[in-house]
PDB file of C-alpha atoms and ligand atoms in Angstrom:
ATOM      1  CA  MET A 867      36.208 -66.100   7.955  1.00 90.00           C
ATOM      2  CA  LYS A 868      35.332 -69.119   9.644  1.00 89.00           C
ATOM      3  CA  GLU A 869      37.757 -68.395  12.608  1.00 91.00           C
ATOM      4  CA  VAL A 870      36.122 -64.812  12.801  1.00 95.00           C
ATOM      5  CA  HIS A 871      32.619 -66.451  12.775  1.00 96.00           C
ATOM      6  CA  SER A 872      33.943 -69.028  15.578  1.00 96.00           C
ATOM      7  CA  TYR A 873      35.575 -66.278  17.708  1.00 96.00           C
ATOM      8  CA  TRP A 874      32.931 -63.663  17.348  1.00 97.00           C
ATOM      9  CA  ALA A 875      30.335 -66.389  18.525  1.00 97.00           C
ATOM     10  CA  TYR A 876      31.886 -66.092  22.132  1.00 97.00           C
ATOM     11  CA  LEU A 877      31.340 -62.241  22.050  1.00 98.00           C
ATOM     12  CA  VAL A 878      27.764 -62.568  21.007  1.00 98.00           C
ATOM     13  CA  LEU A 879      27.037 -65.295  23.754  1.00 98.00           C
ATOM     14  CA  VAL A 880      28.928 -63.355  26.512  1.00 98.00           C
ATOM     15  CA  VAL A 881      26.991 -60.048  25.784  1.00 98.00           C
ATOM     16  CA  LEU A 882      23.610 -61.571  25.130  1.00 98.00           C
ATOM     17  CA  ILE A 883      23.884 -63.616  28.266  1.00 98.00           C
ATOM     18  CA  ALA A 884      24.757 -60.402  30.251  1.00 98.00           C
ATOM     19  CA  ALA A 885      22.092 -58.433  28.822  1.00 98.00           C
ATOM     20  CA  VAL A 886      19.335 -61.183  29.679  1.00 98.00           C
ATOM     21  CA  VAL A 887      20.770 -61.516  33.313  1.00 98.00           C
ATOM     22  CA  ASN A 888      20.961 -57.716  33.622  1.00 98.00           C
ATOM     23  CA  ALA A 889      17.315 -57.505  32.551  1.00 97.00           C
ATOM     24  CA  LEU A 890      16.070 -60.282  34.858  1.00 97.00           C
ATOM     25  CA  LEU A 891      18.081 -58.566  37.879  1.00 97.00           C
ATOM     26  CA  GLY A 892      16.793 -55.109  36.754  1.00 96.00           C
ATOM     27  CA  LEU A 893      13.109 -56.425  36.736  1.00 95.00           C
ATOM     28  CA  LYS A 894      13.573 -58.106  40.045  1.00 94.00           C
ATOM     29  CA  SER A 895      15.357 -55.208  42.034  1.00 95.00           C
ATOM     30  CA  LYS A 896      12.806 -52.694  40.544  1.00 90.00           C
ATOM     31  CA  LYS A 897      15.770 -50.410  39.700  1.00 94.00           C
ATOM     32  CA  GLU A 898      15.774 -47.363  37.141  1.00 95.00           C
ATOM     33  CA  PHE A 899      16.688 -48.073  33.474  1.00 96.00           C
ATOM     34  CA  ALA A 900      20.062 -46.535  33.148  1.00 95.00           C
ATOM     35  CA  SER A 901      22.363 -45.873  30.400  1.00 95.00           C
ATOM     36  CA  LYS A 902      24.409 -48.973  31.307  1.00 96.00           C
ATOM     37  CA  ASP A 903      21.369 -51.081  30.767  1.00 97.00           C
ATOM     38  CA  LEU A 904      20.720 -49.438  27.488  1.00 97.00           C
ATOM     39  CA  ARG A 905      24.320 -50.098  26.254  1.00 97.00           C
ATOM     40  CA  LEU A 906      24.198 -53.714  27.131  1.00 98.00           C
ATOM     41  CA  GLY A 907      21.110 -54.153  24.967  1.00 98.00           C
ATOM     42  CA  LEU A 908      22.643 -52.147  22.218  1.00 98.00           C
ATOM     43  CA  PHE A 909      25.780 -53.992  22.098  1.00 98.00           C
ATOM     44  CA  ALA A 910      23.969 -57.356  21.944  1.00 98.00           C
ATOM     45  CA  LEU A 911      22.067 -56.054  19.154  1.00 98.00           C
ATOM     46  CA  ILE A 912      25.100 -54.816  17.256  1.00 98.00           C
ATOM     47  CA  PHE A 913      27.201 -57.843  17.836  1.00 98.00           C
ATOM     48  CA  SER A 914      24.508 -60.203  16.872  1.00 98.00           C
ATOM     49  CA  HIS A 915      24.029 -58.254  13.590  1.00 98.00           C
ATOM     50  CA  ILE A 916      27.644 -58.374  12.754  1.00 98.00           C
ATOM     51  CA  GLN A 917      27.671 -62.157  13.285  1.00 98.00           C
ATOM     52  CA  LEU A 918      24.784 -62.423  10.926  1.00 98.00           C
ATOM     53  CA  LEU A 919      26.711 -60.732   8.188  1.00 97.00           C
ATOM     54  CA  ILE A 920      29.822 -62.795   8.956  1.00 97.00           C
ATOM     55  CA  GLY A 921      27.789 -65.931   8.882  1.00 97.00           C
ATOM     56  CA  LEU A 922      26.043 -65.057   5.777  1.00 96.00           C
ATOM     57  CA  GLY A 923      29.375 -64.267   4.020  1.00 95.00           C
ATOM     58  CA  TRP A 924      30.834 -67.481   5.095  1.00 95.00           C
ATOM     59  CA  TYR A 925      27.888 -69.705   4.304  1.00 96.00           C
ATOM     60  CA  PHE A 926      28.341 -69.267   0.492  1.00 95.00           C
ATOM     61  CA  MET A 927      32.185 -69.652   0.772  1.00 95.00           C
ATOM     62  CA  SER A 928      32.247 -72.737   3.090  1.00 94.00           C
ATOM     63  CA  ASP A 929      32.995 -76.389   1.978  1.00 94.00           C
ATOM     64  CA  TRP A 930      29.423 -77.339   3.149  1.00 95.00           C
ATOM     65  CA  TYR A 931      27.817 -75.198   0.728  1.00 96.00           C
ATOM     66  CA  LYS A 932      30.191 -76.398  -2.112  1.00 95.00           C
ATOM     67  CA  ALA A 933      29.194 -79.973  -1.123  1.00 94.00           C
ATOM     68  CA  MET A 934      25.570 -79.072  -1.202  1.00 95.00           C
ATOM     69  CA  LYS A 935      25.942 -77.786  -4.836  1.00 94.00           C
ATOM     70  CA  ILE A 936      27.327 -81.199  -5.837  1.00 95.00           C
ATOM     71  CA  SER A 937      25.110 -83.421  -3.784  1.00 94.00           C
ATOM     72  CA  GLY A 938      21.956 -81.452  -4.011  1.00 95.00           C
ATOM     73  CA  PHE A 939      19.533 -80.172  -1.123  1.00 95.00           C
ATOM     74  CA  GLY A 940      17.867 -83.587  -0.768  1.00 95.00           C
ATOM     75  CA  ALA A 941      21.167 -85.244   0.390  1.00 94.00           C
ATOM     76  CA  VAL A 942      21.771 -82.224   2.778  1.00 95.00           C
ATOM     77  CA  MET A 943      18.571 -82.874   4.434  1.00 96.00           C
ATOM     78  CA  LYS A 944      19.041 -86.643   4.774  1.00 95.00           C
ATOM     79  CA  ASN A 945      22.319 -86.037   6.797  1.00 95.00           C
ATOM     80  CA  ALA A 946      21.912 -84.602  10.397  1.00 95.00           C
ATOM     81  CA  ASP A 947      25.276 -82.863  10.307  1.00 94.00           C
ATOM     82  CA  SER A 948      24.849 -80.999   7.079  1.00 95.00           C
ATOM     83  CA  ARG A 949      21.202 -80.273   7.816  1.00 96.00           C
ATOM     84  CA  LEU A 950      22.290 -78.628  10.954  1.00 96.00           C
ATOM     85  CA  ILE A 951      25.043 -76.550   9.582  1.00 96.00           C
ATOM     86  CA  LEU A 952      23.223 -75.557   6.133  1.00 97.00           C
ATOM     87  CA  VAL A 953      19.667 -75.474   7.167  1.00 97.00           C
ATOM     88  CA  GLU A 954      18.789 -75.406  10.899  1.00 97.00           C
ATOM     89  CA  HIS A 955      21.691 -73.381  12.224  1.00 98.00           C
ATOM     90  CA  PRO A 956      21.397 -70.488   9.819  1.00 98.00           C
ATOM     91  CA  THR A 957      17.439 -70.445  10.039  1.00 98.00           C
ATOM     92  CA  VAL A 958      17.165 -70.505  13.809  1.00 98.00           C
ATOM     93  CA  MET A 959      20.165 -68.021  14.183  1.00 98.00           C
ATOM     94  CA  ILE A 960      18.306 -65.610  11.775  1.00 98.00           C
ATOM     95  CA  LEU A 961      15.043 -66.141  14.010  1.00 98.00           C
ATOM     96  CA  GLY A 962      16.891 -65.322  17.056  1.00 98.00           C
ATOM     97  CA  ILE A 963      18.391 -62.183  15.697  1.00 98.00           C
ATOM     98  CA  ILE A 964      14.988 -61.061  14.432  1.00 98.00           C
ATOM     99  CA  LEU A 965      13.757 -61.436  18.081  1.00 98.00           C
ATOM    100  CA  ILE A 966      16.551 -59.517  19.291  1.00 98.00           C
ATOM    101  CA  THR A 967      15.811 -56.664  16.745  1.00 98.00           C
ATOM    102  CA  ILE A 968      12.122 -56.617  17.753  1.00 98.00           C
ATOM    103  CA  GLY A 969      13.072 -56.629  21.271  1.00 98.00           C
ATOM    104  CA  TRP A 970      15.545 -53.571  20.840  1.00 98.00           C
ATOM    105  CA  SER A 971      12.826 -51.563  18.944  1.00 98.00           C
ATOM    106  CA  LYS A 972      10.026 -52.478  21.238  1.00 97.00           C
ATOM    107  CA  HIS A 973      11.944 -51.410  24.542  1.00 97.00           C
ATOM    108  CA  LYS A 974      12.171 -48.077  23.007  1.00 95.00           C
ATOM    109  CA  LYS A 975       8.597 -47.500  23.092  1.00 95.00           C
ATOM    110  CA  GLN A 976       8.138 -48.487  26.798  1.00 95.00           C
ATOM    111  CA  THR A 977       7.917 -45.697  29.235  1.00 94.00           C
ATOM    112  CA  THR A 978       8.735 -47.544  32.495  1.00 95.00           C
ATOM    113  CA  ALA A 979      11.776 -49.235  33.605  1.00 96.00           C
ATOM    114  CA  ALA A 980       9.928 -52.451  34.504  1.00 96.00           C
ATOM    115  CA  ALA A 981       8.538 -52.626  30.980  1.00 97.00           C
ATOM    116  CA  LYS A 982      11.952 -51.986  29.214  1.00 97.00           C
ATOM    117  CA  PHE A 983      13.658 -54.741  31.391  1.00 98.00           C
ATOM    118  CA  LYS A 984      10.749 -57.158  30.732  1.00 97.00           C
ATOM    119  CA  THR A 985      10.905 -56.590  26.860  1.00 98.00           C
ATOM    120  CA  PHE A 986      14.589 -57.259  27.113  1.00 98.00           C
ATOM    121  CA  ALA A 987      14.252 -60.367  29.256  1.00 98.00           C
ATOM    122  CA  THR A 988      11.503 -61.857  26.957  1.00 98.00           C
ATOM    123  CA  PHE A 989      12.896 -61.148  23.590  1.00 98.00           C
ATOM    124  CA  TYR A 990      16.622 -61.313  24.143  1.00 98.00           C
ATOM    125  CA  GLY A 991      15.879 -64.361  26.428  1.00 98.00           C
ATOM    126  CA  LEU A 992      13.953 -66.271  23.776  1.00 98.00           C
ATOM    127  CA  ALA A 993      16.568 -65.405  21.231  1.00 98.00           C
ATOM    128  CA  LEU A 994      19.211 -66.784  23.539  1.00 98.00           C
ATOM    129  CA  LEU A 995      17.542 -70.139  23.957  1.00 98.00           C
ATOM    130  CA  LEU A 996      17.057 -70.333  20.265  1.00 98.00           C
ATOM    131  CA  ILE A 997      20.699 -69.524  19.521  1.00 98.00           C
ATOM    132  CA  LEU A 998      22.004 -71.999  22.276  1.00 98.00           C
ATOM    133  CA  SER A 999      19.688 -74.684  20.598  1.00 97.00           C
ATOM    134  CA  ARG A1000      21.322 -74.661  17.087  1.00 97.00           C
ATOM    135  CA  ILE A1001      25.002 -74.012  17.906  1.00 97.00           C
ATOM    136  CA  PRO A1002      27.038 -76.846  16.511  1.00 96.00           C
ATOM    137  CA  TRP A1003      28.546 -77.608  19.701  1.00 95.00           C
ATOM    138  CA  ASN A1004      30.535 -80.769  18.938  1.00 91.00           C
ATOM    139  CA  GLN A1005      32.350 -79.034  16.106  1.00 91.00           C
ATOM    140  CA  TRP A1006      32.966 -75.687  17.906  1.00 92.00           C
ATOM    141  CA  PHE A1007      34.927 -77.322  20.829  1.00 80.00           C
TER     142      PHE A1007
HETATM  143  C1  HEM B1323      23.927 -65.240  16.577  1.00 53.20           C
HETATM  144  C2  HEM B1323      24.362 -65.863  15.417  1.00 53.20           C
HETATM  145  C3  HEM B1323      25.206 -66.874  15.242  1.00 53.20           C
HETATM  146  C4  HEM B1323      26.108 -67.531  16.145  1.00 53.20           C
HETATM  147  C5  HEM B1323      26.253 -67.122  17.716  1.00 53.20           C
HETATM  148  C6  HEM B1323      26.775 -68.742  15.417  1.00 53.20           C
HETATM  149  C7  HEM B1323      27.711 -69.330  15.995  1.00 53.20           C
HETATM  150  C8  HEM B1323      28.339 -70.358  15.265  1.00 53.20           C
HETATM  151  C9  HEM B1323      29.435 -71.235  15.773  1.00 53.20           C
HETATM  152  C10 HEM B1323      29.914 -71.234  17.285  1.00 53.20           C
HETATM  153  C11 HEM B1323      29.740 -71.954  14.834  1.00 53.20           C
HETATM  154  C12 HEM B1323      30.870 -73.215  14.848  1.00 53.20           C
HETATM  155  C13 HEM B1323      32.220 -72.575  14.490  1.00 53.20           C
HETATM  156  C14 HEM B1323      33.243 -73.556  14.397  1.00 53.20           C
HETATM  157  O1  HEM B1323      33.182 -74.782  14.142  1.00 53.20           O
HETATM  158  O2  HEM B1323      34.491 -73.221  14.923  1.00 53.20           O
HETATM  159  C15 HEM B1323      29.166 -71.723  13.668  1.00 53.20           C
HETATM  160  C16 HEM B1323      29.261 -72.230  12.307  1.00 53.20           C
HETATM  161  C17 HEM B1323      28.694 -71.877  11.127  1.00 53.20           C
HETATM  162  N1  HEM B1323      27.814 -70.812  11.020  1.00 53.20           N
HETATM  163 FE1  HEM B1323      27.111 -69.682  12.490  1.00 53.20          FE
HETATM  164  N2  HEM B1323      26.502 -68.504  14.062  1.00 53.20           N
HETATM  165  C18 HEM B1323      25.469 -67.548  13.810  1.00 53.20           C
HETATM  166  C19 HEM B1323      24.831 -67.206  12.731  1.00 53.20           C
HETATM  167  C20 HEM B1323      24.976 -67.725  11.563  1.00 53.20           C
HETATM  168  C21 HEM B1323      24.175 -67.248  10.446  1.00 53.20           C
HETATM  169  C22 HEM B1323      23.244 -66.157  10.321  1.00 53.20           C
HETATM  170  C23 HEM B1323      24.870 -68.111   9.284  1.00 53.20           C
HETATM  171  C24 HEM B1323      24.496 -68.153   7.898  1.00 53.20           C
HETATM  172  C25 HEM B1323      23.480 -67.458   7.218  1.00 53.20           C
HETATM  173  C26 HEM B1323      25.877 -68.883   9.731  1.00 53.20           C
HETATM  174  C27 HEM B1323      26.544 -69.810   9.170  1.00 53.20           C
HETATM  175  C28 HEM B1323      27.447 -70.735   9.811  1.00 53.20           C
HETATM  176  C29 HEM B1323      28.144 -71.788   9.016  1.00 53.20           C
HETATM  177  C30 HEM B1323      28.054 -71.943   7.533  1.00 53.20           C
HETATM  178  C31 HEM B1323      29.056 -72.504   9.960  1.00 53.20           C
HETATM  179  C32 HEM B1323      29.846 -73.692   9.707  1.00 53.20           C
HETATM  180  C33 HEM B1323      31.199 -73.211   9.425  1.00 53.20           C
HETATM  181  C34 HEM B1323      32.197 -74.349   8.917  1.00 53.20           C
HETATM  182  O3  HEM B1323      32.219 -75.534   9.627  1.00 53.20           O
HETATM  183  O4  HEM B1323      32.593 -74.179   7.702  1.00 53.20           O
HETATM  184  N3  HEM B1323      25.811 -68.732  11.259  1.00 53.20           N
HETATM  185  N4  HEM B1323      28.360 -70.606  13.881  1.00 53.20           N
END
């Protein structure tokens, strides 16, 4: 499950970056909002939700969680590595996925292409920044 979470993260990042870049280009070129644009946003939504489920499942099975049960939450907060994995990473990723979900539902209510692209660029873009800020990079590579 850790491996699945690790590999799925590539998919989430690639599709999310593609959705943000696509929204910015769409906004700049003032083009119509086509089904390709809709699908990119939808894939980013689906892939990130699947990652949320895998992450939640793995969280409670991981050695990190087992160690927290022994050492306690106070000890986790005192150590930068365990704090990142057990507290900051899950919290900030969930916030990012909430932003993606809000962006997806907001874009459906917009009536113009520019408004749809702007909604994706804003909400997915912010989500991307949050997600990038709390990936455990040194342990991933
Ligand atoms: C967009 C959402 C997410 C992305 C892109 C993401 C990405 C990653 C990446 C790249 C790693 C490092 C994997 C490795 O060391 O090979 C990781 C680790 C981890 N993630 Fe996530 N994650 C996300 C959401 C979540 C959520 C919501 C949870 C829990 C509620 C979670 C729990 C964990 C845990 C426990 C680890 C440590 C794995 C270990 O070393 O045992 N992740 N995540």
